[in-house]
Short mmCIF file of C-alpha atoms in Angstrom, two decimals:
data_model
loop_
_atom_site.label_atom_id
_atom_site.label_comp_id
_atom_site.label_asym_id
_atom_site.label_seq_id
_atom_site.Cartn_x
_atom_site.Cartn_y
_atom_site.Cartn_z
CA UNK J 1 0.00 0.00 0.00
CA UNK J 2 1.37 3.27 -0.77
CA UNK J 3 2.81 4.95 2.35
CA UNK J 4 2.16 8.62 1.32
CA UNK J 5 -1.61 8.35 1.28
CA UNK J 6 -3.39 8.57 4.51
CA UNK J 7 -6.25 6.28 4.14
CA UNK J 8 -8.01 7.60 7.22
CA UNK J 9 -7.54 11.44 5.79
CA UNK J 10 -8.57 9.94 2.38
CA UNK J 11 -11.70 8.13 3.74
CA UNK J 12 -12.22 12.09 5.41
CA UNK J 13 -12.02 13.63 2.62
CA UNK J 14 -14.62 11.63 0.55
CA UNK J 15 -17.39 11.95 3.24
CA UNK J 16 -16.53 15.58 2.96
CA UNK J 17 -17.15 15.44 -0.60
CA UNK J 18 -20.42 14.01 -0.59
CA UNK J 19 -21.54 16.32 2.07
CA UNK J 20 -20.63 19.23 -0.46
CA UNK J 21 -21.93 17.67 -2.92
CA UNK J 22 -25.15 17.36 -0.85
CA UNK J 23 -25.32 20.68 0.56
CA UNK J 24 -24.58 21.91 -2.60
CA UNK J 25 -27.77 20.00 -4.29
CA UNK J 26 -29.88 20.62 -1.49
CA UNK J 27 -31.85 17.11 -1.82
CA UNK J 28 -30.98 13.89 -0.58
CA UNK J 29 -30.43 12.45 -3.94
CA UNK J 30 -27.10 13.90 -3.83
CA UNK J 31 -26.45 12.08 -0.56
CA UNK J 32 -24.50 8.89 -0.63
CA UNK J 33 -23.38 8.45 3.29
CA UNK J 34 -26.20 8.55 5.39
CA UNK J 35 -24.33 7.61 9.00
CA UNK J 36 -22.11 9.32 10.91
CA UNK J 37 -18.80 10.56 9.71
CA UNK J 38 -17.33 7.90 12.20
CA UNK J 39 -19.00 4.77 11.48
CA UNK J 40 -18.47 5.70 7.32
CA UNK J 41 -15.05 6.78 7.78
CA UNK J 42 -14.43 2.97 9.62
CA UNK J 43 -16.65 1.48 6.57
CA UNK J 44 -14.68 3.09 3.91
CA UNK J 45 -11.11 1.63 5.96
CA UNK J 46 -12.49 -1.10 5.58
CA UNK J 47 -13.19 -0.86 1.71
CA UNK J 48 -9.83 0.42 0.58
CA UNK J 49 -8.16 -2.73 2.52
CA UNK J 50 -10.49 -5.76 1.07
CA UNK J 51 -9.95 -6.49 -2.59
CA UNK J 52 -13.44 -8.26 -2.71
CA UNK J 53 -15.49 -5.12 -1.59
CA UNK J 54 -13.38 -2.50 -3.50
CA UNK J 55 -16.34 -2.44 -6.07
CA UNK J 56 -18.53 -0.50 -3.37
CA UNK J 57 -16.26 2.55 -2.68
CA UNK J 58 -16.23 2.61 -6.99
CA UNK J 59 -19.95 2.69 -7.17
CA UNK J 60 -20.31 5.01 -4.04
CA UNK J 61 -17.61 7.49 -5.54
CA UNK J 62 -18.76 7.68 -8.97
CA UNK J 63 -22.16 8.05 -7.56
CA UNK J 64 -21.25 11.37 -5.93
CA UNK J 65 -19.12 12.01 -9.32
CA UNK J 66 -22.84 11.55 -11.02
CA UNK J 67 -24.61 13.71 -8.60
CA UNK J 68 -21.19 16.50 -8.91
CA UNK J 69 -21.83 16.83 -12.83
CA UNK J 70 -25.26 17.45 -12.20
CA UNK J 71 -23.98 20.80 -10.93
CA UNK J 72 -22.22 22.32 -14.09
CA UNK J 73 -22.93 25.46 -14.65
CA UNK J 74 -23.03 26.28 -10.62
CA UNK J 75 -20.67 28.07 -8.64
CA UNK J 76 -19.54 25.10 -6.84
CA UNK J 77 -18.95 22.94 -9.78
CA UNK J 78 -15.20 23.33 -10.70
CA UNK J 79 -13.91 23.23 -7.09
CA UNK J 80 -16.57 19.55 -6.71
CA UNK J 81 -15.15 17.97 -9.60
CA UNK J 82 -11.12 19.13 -8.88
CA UNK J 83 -11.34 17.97 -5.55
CA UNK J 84 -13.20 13.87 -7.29
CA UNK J 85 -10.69 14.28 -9.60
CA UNK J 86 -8.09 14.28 -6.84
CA UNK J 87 -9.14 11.87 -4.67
CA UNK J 88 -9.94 9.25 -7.75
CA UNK J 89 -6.51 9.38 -8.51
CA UNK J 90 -5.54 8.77 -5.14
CA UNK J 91 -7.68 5.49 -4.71
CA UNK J 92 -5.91 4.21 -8.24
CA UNK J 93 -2.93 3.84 -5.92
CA UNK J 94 -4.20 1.57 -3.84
CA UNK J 95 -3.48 -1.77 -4.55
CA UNK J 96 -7.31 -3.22 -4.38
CA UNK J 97 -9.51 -3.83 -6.76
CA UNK J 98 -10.44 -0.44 -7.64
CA UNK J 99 -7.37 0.37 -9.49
CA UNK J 100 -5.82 -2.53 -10.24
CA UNK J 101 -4.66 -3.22 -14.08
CA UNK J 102 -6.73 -6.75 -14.07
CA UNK J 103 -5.94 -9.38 -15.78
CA UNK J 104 -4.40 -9.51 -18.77
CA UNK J 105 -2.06 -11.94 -21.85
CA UNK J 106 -0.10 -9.21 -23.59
CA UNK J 107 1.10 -11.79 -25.63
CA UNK J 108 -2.50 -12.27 -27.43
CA UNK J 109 -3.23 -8.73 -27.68
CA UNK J 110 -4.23 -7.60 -31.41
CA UNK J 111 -5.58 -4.54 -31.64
CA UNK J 112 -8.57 -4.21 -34.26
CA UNK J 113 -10.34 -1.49 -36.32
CA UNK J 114 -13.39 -1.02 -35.46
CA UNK J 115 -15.70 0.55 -37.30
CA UNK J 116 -17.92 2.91 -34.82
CA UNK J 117 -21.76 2.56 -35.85
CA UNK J 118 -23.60 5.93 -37.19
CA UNK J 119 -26.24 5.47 -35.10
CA UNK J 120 -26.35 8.64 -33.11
CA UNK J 121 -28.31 11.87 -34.77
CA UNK J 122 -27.30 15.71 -33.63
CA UNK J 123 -28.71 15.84 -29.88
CA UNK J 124 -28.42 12.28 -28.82
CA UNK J 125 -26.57 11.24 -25.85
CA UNK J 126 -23.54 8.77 -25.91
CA UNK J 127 -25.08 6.05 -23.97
CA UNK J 128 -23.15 2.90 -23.35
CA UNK J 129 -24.15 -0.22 -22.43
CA UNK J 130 -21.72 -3.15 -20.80
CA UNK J 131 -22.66 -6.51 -19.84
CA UNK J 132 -19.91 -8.71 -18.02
CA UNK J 133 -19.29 -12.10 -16.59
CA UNK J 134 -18.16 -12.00 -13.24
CA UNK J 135 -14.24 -12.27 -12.85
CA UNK J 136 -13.43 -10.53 -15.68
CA UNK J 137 -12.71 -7.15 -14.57
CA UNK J 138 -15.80 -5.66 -16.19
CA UNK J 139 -16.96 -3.38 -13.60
CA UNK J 140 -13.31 -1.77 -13.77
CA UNK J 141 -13.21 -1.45 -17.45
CA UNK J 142 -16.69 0.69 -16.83
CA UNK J 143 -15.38 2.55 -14.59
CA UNK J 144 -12.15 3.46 -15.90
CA UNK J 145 -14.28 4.54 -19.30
CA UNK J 146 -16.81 6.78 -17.76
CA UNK J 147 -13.82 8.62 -15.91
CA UNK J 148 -11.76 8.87 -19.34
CA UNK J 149 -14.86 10.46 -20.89
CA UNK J 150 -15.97 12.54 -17.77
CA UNK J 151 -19.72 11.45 -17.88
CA UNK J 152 -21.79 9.23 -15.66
CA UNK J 153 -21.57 5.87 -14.41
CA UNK J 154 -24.15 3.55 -13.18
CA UNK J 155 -24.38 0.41 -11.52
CA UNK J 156 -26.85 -1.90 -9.77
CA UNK J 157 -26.04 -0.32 -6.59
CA UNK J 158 -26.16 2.87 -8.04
CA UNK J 159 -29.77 2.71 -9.09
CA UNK J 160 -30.55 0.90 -5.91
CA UNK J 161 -29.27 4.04 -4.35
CA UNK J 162 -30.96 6.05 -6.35
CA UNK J 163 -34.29 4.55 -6.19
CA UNK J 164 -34.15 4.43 -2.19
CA UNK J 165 -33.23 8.04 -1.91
CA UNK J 166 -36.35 8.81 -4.03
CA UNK J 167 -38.26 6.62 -1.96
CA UNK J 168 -37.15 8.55 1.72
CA UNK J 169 -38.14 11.44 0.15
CA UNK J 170 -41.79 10.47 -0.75
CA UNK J 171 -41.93 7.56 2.13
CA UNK J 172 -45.69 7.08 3.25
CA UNK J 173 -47.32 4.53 4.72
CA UNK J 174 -48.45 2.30 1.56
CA UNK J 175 -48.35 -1.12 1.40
CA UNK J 176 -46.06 -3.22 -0.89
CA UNK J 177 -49.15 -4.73 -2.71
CA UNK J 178 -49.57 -1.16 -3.43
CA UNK J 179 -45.88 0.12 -3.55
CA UNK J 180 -45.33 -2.67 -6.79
CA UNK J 181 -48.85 -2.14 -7.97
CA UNK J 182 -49.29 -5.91 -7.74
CA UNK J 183 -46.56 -6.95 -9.30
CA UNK J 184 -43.98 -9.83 -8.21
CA UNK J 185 -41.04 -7.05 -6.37
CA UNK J 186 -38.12 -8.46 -8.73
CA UNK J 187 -40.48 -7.50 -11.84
CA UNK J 188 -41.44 -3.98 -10.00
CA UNK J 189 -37.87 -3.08 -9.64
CA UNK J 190 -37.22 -4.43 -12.95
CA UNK J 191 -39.67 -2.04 -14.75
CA UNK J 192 -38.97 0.92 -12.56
CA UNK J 193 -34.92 0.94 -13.41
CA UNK J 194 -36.21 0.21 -16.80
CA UNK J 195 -38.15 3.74 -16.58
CA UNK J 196 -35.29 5.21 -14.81
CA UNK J 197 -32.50 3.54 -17.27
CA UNK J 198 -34.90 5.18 -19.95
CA UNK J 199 -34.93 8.70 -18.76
CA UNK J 200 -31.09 8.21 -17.93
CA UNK J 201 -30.63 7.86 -21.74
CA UNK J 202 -32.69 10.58 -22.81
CA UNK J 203 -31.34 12.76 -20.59
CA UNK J 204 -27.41 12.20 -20.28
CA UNK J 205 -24.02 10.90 -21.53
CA UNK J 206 -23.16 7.84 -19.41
CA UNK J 207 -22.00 4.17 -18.75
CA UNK J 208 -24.44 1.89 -17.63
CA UNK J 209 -23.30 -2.10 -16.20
CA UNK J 210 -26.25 -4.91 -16.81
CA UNK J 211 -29.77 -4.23 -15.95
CA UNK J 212 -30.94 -5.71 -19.37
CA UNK J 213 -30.10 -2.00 -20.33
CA UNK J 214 -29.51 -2.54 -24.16
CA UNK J 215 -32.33 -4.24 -24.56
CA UNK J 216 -34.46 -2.05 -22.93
CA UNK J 217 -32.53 0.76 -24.87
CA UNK J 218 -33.59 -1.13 -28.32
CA UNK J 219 -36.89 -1.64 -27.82
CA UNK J 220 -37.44 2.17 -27.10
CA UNK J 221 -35.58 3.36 -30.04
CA UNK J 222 -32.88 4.97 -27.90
CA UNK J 223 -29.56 5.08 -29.81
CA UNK J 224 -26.63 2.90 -27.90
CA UNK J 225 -23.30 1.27 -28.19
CA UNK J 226 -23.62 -2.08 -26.66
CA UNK J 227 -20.55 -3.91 -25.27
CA UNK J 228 -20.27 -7.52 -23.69
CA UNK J 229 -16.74 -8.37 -21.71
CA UNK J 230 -15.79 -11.68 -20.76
CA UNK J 231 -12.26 -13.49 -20.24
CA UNK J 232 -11.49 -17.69 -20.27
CA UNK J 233 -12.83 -19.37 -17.31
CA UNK J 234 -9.69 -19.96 -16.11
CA UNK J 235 -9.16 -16.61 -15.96
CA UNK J 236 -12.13 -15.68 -13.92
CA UNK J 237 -11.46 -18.32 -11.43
CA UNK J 238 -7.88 -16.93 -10.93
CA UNK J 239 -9.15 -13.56 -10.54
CA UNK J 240 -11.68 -14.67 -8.05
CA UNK J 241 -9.41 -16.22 -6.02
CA UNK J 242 -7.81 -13.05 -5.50
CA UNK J 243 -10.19 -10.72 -4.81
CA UNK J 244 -12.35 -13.04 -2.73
CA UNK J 245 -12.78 -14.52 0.16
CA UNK J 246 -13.12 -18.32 -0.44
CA UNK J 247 -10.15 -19.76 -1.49
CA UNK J 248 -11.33 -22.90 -2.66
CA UNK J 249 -11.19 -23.45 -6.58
CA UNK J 250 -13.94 -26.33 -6.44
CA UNK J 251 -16.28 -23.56 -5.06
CA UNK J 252 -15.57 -20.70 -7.27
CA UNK J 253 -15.43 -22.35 -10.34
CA UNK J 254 -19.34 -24.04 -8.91
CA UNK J 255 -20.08 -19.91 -7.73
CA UNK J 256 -19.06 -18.29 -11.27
CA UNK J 257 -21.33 -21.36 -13.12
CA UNK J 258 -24.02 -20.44 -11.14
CA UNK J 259 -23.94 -16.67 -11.75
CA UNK J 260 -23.68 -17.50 -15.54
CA UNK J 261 -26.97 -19.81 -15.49
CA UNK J 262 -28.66 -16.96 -13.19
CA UNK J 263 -27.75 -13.63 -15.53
CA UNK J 264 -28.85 -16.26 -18.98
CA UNK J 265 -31.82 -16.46 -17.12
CA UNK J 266 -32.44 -13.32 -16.08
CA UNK J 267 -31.64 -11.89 -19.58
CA UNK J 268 -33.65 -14.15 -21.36
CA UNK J 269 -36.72 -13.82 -19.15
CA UNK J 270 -37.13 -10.40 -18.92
CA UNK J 271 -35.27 -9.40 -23.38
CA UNK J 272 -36.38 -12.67 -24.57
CA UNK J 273 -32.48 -12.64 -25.83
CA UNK J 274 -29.38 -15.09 -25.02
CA UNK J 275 -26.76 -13.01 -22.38
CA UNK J 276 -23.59 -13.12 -24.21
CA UNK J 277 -24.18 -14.13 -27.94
CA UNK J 278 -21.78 -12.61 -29.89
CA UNK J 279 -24.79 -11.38 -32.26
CA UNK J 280 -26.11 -9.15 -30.23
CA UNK J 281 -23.50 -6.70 -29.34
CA UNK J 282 -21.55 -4.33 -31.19
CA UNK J 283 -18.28 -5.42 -29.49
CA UNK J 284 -17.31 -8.72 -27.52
CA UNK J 285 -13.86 -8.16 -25.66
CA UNK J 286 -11.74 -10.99 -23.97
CA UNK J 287 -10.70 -8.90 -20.98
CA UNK J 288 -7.77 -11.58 -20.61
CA UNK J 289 -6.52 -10.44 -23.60
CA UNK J 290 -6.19 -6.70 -23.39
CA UNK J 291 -6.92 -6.16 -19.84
CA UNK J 292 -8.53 -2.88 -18.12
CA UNK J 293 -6.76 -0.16 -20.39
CA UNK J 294 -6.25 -1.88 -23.21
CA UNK J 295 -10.13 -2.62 -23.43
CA UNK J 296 -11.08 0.81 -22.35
CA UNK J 297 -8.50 2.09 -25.71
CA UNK J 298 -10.47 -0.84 -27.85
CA UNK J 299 -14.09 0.62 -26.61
CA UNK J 300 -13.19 4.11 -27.30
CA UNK J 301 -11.86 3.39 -31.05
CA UNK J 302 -15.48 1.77 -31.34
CA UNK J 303 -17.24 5.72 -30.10
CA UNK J 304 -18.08 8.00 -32.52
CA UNK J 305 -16.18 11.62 -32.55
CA UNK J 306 -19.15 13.36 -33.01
CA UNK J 307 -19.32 13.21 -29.42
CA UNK J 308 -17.11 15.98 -28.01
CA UNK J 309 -16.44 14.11 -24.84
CA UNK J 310 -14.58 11.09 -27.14
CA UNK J 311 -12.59 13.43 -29.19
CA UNK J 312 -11.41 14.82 -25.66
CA UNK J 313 -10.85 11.31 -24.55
CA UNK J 314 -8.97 10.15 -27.77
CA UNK J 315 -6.91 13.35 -27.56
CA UNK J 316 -5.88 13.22 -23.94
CA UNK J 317 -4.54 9.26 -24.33
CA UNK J 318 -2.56 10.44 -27.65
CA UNK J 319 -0.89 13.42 -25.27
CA UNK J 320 -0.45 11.12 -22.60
CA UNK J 321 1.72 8.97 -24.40
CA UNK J 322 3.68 11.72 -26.77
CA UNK J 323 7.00 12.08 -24.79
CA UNK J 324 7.20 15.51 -26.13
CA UNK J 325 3.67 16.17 -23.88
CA UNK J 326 5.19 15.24 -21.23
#
């Protein structure tokens, strides 16, 4: 772990941040930490030390990142998003989860043209959908994108977020026969982050993980890229092993199986289409191969530079690696 960053005073300063953030929105929807600074301080420890969770601090971080952007154009704004900005880079360091490299075969890598699809009309939003297998660095490769193009990112527990803040704020005393109108809950919450997934697209640039969200996308006409990222199952078992906490291979390798069979399921059930056929995405990536950045470069060749945000993107990796930039 990197001696020069005080995890405590780093754990400080994003609780900090989201109370800005907060104060700054003046509704709880901008609020990510609801308990004391204490007790989410200790939490966040806790985070930045256990490979397995490290996917939690993301999604809380670039949920306060989402809620930040919402403020451009404010007075607050710059100073919100210097001070992310900051303290992203700081958690890259840290040698969990949230900023490792993943993994990767340089050896296989071959790079690809892509050509990006001219889908997108003046006034549409790049919206960009990833599915991903478990173990395959996915949720980093999302992550890591949304950051390099500076616009949202959502995840499950995101939008879980999301749709419990909404719910504080209009809690009353309904039943859940008449909070879900009926419906089964898992179908409820299914059509309400469809709505919400929806508006997201009509409304904003941004990165959205699973949630059936291309094919929820497609059947409302809403323009998309749509991206599925796996890696050999070898792979994912490795990278299981070292980001969580059971250490037998029998039982991973049973555990990853499982979540396969349950998101084919899932995906079928609610799209009526097969999770992870190559026919219906734009791009299939073998995270193995090219790991976190390399698949983040081989997503963003596949964007089209009509969006102002890729150009940006494409133009600060090509001064990144000009030694005469730097």
């Amino acid at each position: 772990m990197d001696s020069k960053i005080d995890l405590k005073e780093l754990a400080g300063r994003i609780y900090d941040l989201d109370a800005k953030v907060y104060k700054a929105l003046g509704s709880s929807m901008g609020h990510v930490f609801y308990g004391n600074r204490d007790d989410c301080i200790h939490e966040m420890l806790t985070l930045m030390q256990e490979r397995k969770n490290a996917h939690a601090l993301r999604s809380d971080l670039a949920l306060i990142g989402n809620m930040a952007r919402s403020l451009k154009g404010q007075p607050e704004y710059k100073a919100l998003m210097v001070e992310y900005n900051e303290i992203l880079q700081d958690l890259k360091k840290l040698p969990t989860g949230f900023g490792e490299n993943g993994i990767i075969d340089r050896k296989l890598a071959r790079l690809n043209e892509a050509d990006p699809r001219k889908r997108f009309a003046p006034g549409d939003h790049l919206v960009i959908c990833i599915s991903r297998a478990y173990g395959c660095s996915g949720s980093n490769i999302g992550f890591q994108l949304a950051d390099l193009l500076r616009i949202n990112y959502y995840d499950v527990e995101i939008l879980e977020k999301e749709d419990e803040a909404q719910r504080l704020e209009k809690e009353d005393k309904s039943s859940d026969f008449i909070r879900y109108h009926g419906l089964p809950k898992r179908d409820a919450l299914f059509f309400t982050q469809s709505q919400k997934i929806r508006e997201l697209a009509r409304k904003e640039d941004l990165v959205i993980m699973g949630r059936c969200a291309d094919a929820i996308l497609a059947r409302s006409g809403i323009p998309h890229v749509s991206i599925f990222i796996t890696a050999p199952m070898e792979q994912r078992i490795r990278h299981a092993l070292q980001t969580g906490r059971d250490k037998d291979r029998k039982k991973v390798l049973k555990q990853l199986k499982a979540q396969d069979k349950w998101h084919r399921k899932y995906y079928r059930f609610y799209t009526g289409r097969s999770w992870g056929d190559v026919s219906g995405y734009d791009l299939c990536i073998n995270s193995a191969v090219y790991g976190i950045e390399g698949s983040v470069g081989l997503i963003l060749r596949l964007l089209p530079e009509s969006f102002r945000c890729v150009r940006e993107a494409k133009a600060k990796i090509e001064a990144d690696s000009d030694p005469a930039e730097n």
